[in-house]
Amino acid sequence: MDAHAHKNSLAVGLSFCAGIGLIFMILAAALGVIQGEAADSSTLGILFAFGIGMLATGIIAWFAVVQPQKHFDDINVAQYTGHEEHHDDAHEEEHAIVEH
């Protein structure tokens, strides 16, 4: 497994960690609403705090691994697609004919 594939799988894993944390937070809120006054607030508080911890850990670690601030796309610079190397004279002649 090369370094890029390892870094990509690590980023996906950290994204899942953050997502599971968000699910725990939603689950704690849903259980609190469903159970109403009978809800155990300490258990739900721990579940919610665990979700916040996982969400924060996943987001911070994802930013540390992926570093999106360094790999930001500049919309003013065209992305190289490899098609610029193929020069098609027939297409240019057809385009010139259409313009006139």
Tab-separated table of C-alpha atoms in Angstrom:
chain	number	residue	atom	x	y	z
A	1	MET	CA	0.000	0.000	0.000
A	2	ASP	CA	1.530	3.308	-1.044
A	3	ALA	CA	1.619	6.428	1.134
A	4	HIS	CA	-1.198	8.183	-0.741
A	5	ALA	CA	-3.591	5.265	-0.316
A	6	HIS	CA	-2.698	5.022	3.372
A	7	LYS	CA	-3.278	8.759	3.848
A	8	ASN	CA	-6.610	8.522	1.998
A	9	SER	CA	-7.817	5.580	4.090
A	10	LEU	CA	-6.748	7.399	7.263
A	11	ALA	CA	-8.718	10.479	6.188
A	12	VAL	CA	-11.796	8.353	5.522
A	13	GLY	CA	-11.433	6.664	8.918
A	14	LEU	CA	-11.168	10.015	10.677
A	15	SER	CA	-14.235	11.243	8.808
A	16	PHE	CA	-16.111	8.178	10.030
A	17	CYS	CA	-14.938	8.910	13.582
A	18	ALA	CA	-16.387	12.422	13.363
A	19	GLY	CA	-19.587	11.098	11.815
A	20	ILE	CA	-20.058	8.485	14.534
A	21	GLY	CA	-19.585	11.222	17.125
A	22	LEU	CA	-22.347	13.221	15.469
A	23	ILE	CA	-24.574	10.130	15.469
A	24	PHE	CA	-23.976	9.655	19.222
A	25	MET	CA	-24.969	13.278	19.835
A	26	ILE	CA	-28.166	12.895	17.804
A	27	LEU	CA	-28.919	9.580	19.507
A	28	ALA	CA	-28.540	11.142	22.966
A	29	ALA	CA	-30.886	13.974	22.006
A	30	ALA	CA	-33.420	11.566	20.492
A	31	LEU	CA	-33.379	9.301	23.545
A	32	GLY	CA	-33.883	12.324	25.780
A	33	VAL	CA	-36.908	13.411	23.769
A	34	ILE	CA	-38.382	9.912	23.578
A	35	GLN	CA	-37.936	9.107	27.269
A	36	GLY	CA	-39.026	12.549	28.430
A	37	GLU	CA	-38.913	13.027	32.204
A	38	ALA	CA	-37.950	9.384	32.741
A	39	ALA	CA	-34.650	9.896	30.902
A	40	ASP	CA	-31.431	9.340	32.827
A	41	SER	CA	-29.704	12.668	32.328
A	42	SER	CA	-26.282	11.460	33.481
A	43	THR	CA	-26.207	8.608	30.939
A	44	LEU	CA	-27.430	10.872	28.157
A	45	GLY	CA	-24.926	13.544	29.188
A	46	ILE	CA	-22.070	11.054	29.015
A	47	LEU	CA	-23.278	9.797	25.628
A	48	PHE	CA	-23.547	13.357	24.338
A	49	ALA	CA	-20.101	14.305	25.731
A	50	PHE	CA	-18.603	11.187	24.149
A	51	GLY	CA	-20.146	12.231	20.825
A	52	ILE	CA	-18.709	15.744	21.124
A	53	GLY	CA	-15.293	14.257	21.917
A	54	MET	CA	-15.380	11.939	18.907
A	55	LEU	CA	-16.623	14.710	16.626
A	56	ALA	CA	-13.923	17.154	17.758
A	57	THR	CA	-11.178	14.502	17.596
A	58	GLY	CA	-12.239	13.394	14.125
A	59	ILE	CA	-12.401	16.930	12.741
A	60	ILE	CA	-9.097	18.084	14.255
A	61	ALA	CA	-7.256	14.912	13.205
A	62	TRP	CA	-8.766	15.102	9.699
A	63	PHE	CA	-7.503	18.685	9.321
A	64	ALA	CA	-4.058	17.594	10.543
A	65	VAL	CA	-3.865	14.700	8.052
A	66	VAL	CA	-5.536	16.206	4.959
A	67	GLN	CA	-4.415	19.836	5.447
A	68	PRO	CA	-7.025	21.356	3.106
A	69	GLN	CA	-5.625	24.851	3.661
A	70	LYS	CA	-2.444	23.816	1.801
A	71	HIS	CA	-4.240	22.063	-1.075
A	72	PHE	CA	-6.779	24.750	-1.860
A	73	ASP	CA	-7.906	24.933	-5.490
A	74	ASP	CA	-7.437	28.287	-7.187
A	75	ILE	CA	-10.436	28.897	-9.426
A	76	ASN	CA	-8.410	31.306	-11.587
A	77	VAL	CA	-5.909	28.612	-12.617
A	78	ALA	CA	-7.116	25.972	-15.047
A	79	GLN	CA	-6.570	22.394	-14.006
A	80	TYR	CA	-4.270	20.413	-16.287
A	81	THR	CA	-6.297	17.621	-17.881
A	82	GLY	CA	-3.762	16.372	-20.412
A	83	HIS	CA	-5.876	17.362	-23.406
A	84	GLU	CA	-3.853	20.445	-24.203
A	85	GLU	CA	-1.118	18.327	-25.794
A	86	HIS	CA	-3.357	17.017	-28.607
A	87	HIS	CA	-3.508	19.618	-31.317
A	88	ASP	CA	-6.419	19.068	-33.683
A	89	ASP	CA	-6.088	21.168	-36.891
A	90	ALA	CA	-9.371	19.900	-38.341
A	91	HIS	CA	-11.264	21.151	-35.310
A	92	GLU	CA	-9.607	24.595	-35.579
A	93	GLU	CA	-10.502	24.852	-39.303
A	94	GLU	CA	-14.099	23.919	-38.530
A	95	HIS	CA	-14.192	26.493	-35.750
A	96	ALA	CA	-12.761	29.158	-38.062
A	97	ILE	CA	-15.379	28.365	-40.730
A	98	VAL	CA	-18.197	28.633	-38.188
A	99	GLU	CA	-16.927	32.035	-36.995
A	100	HIS	CA	-17.007	33.533	-40.508
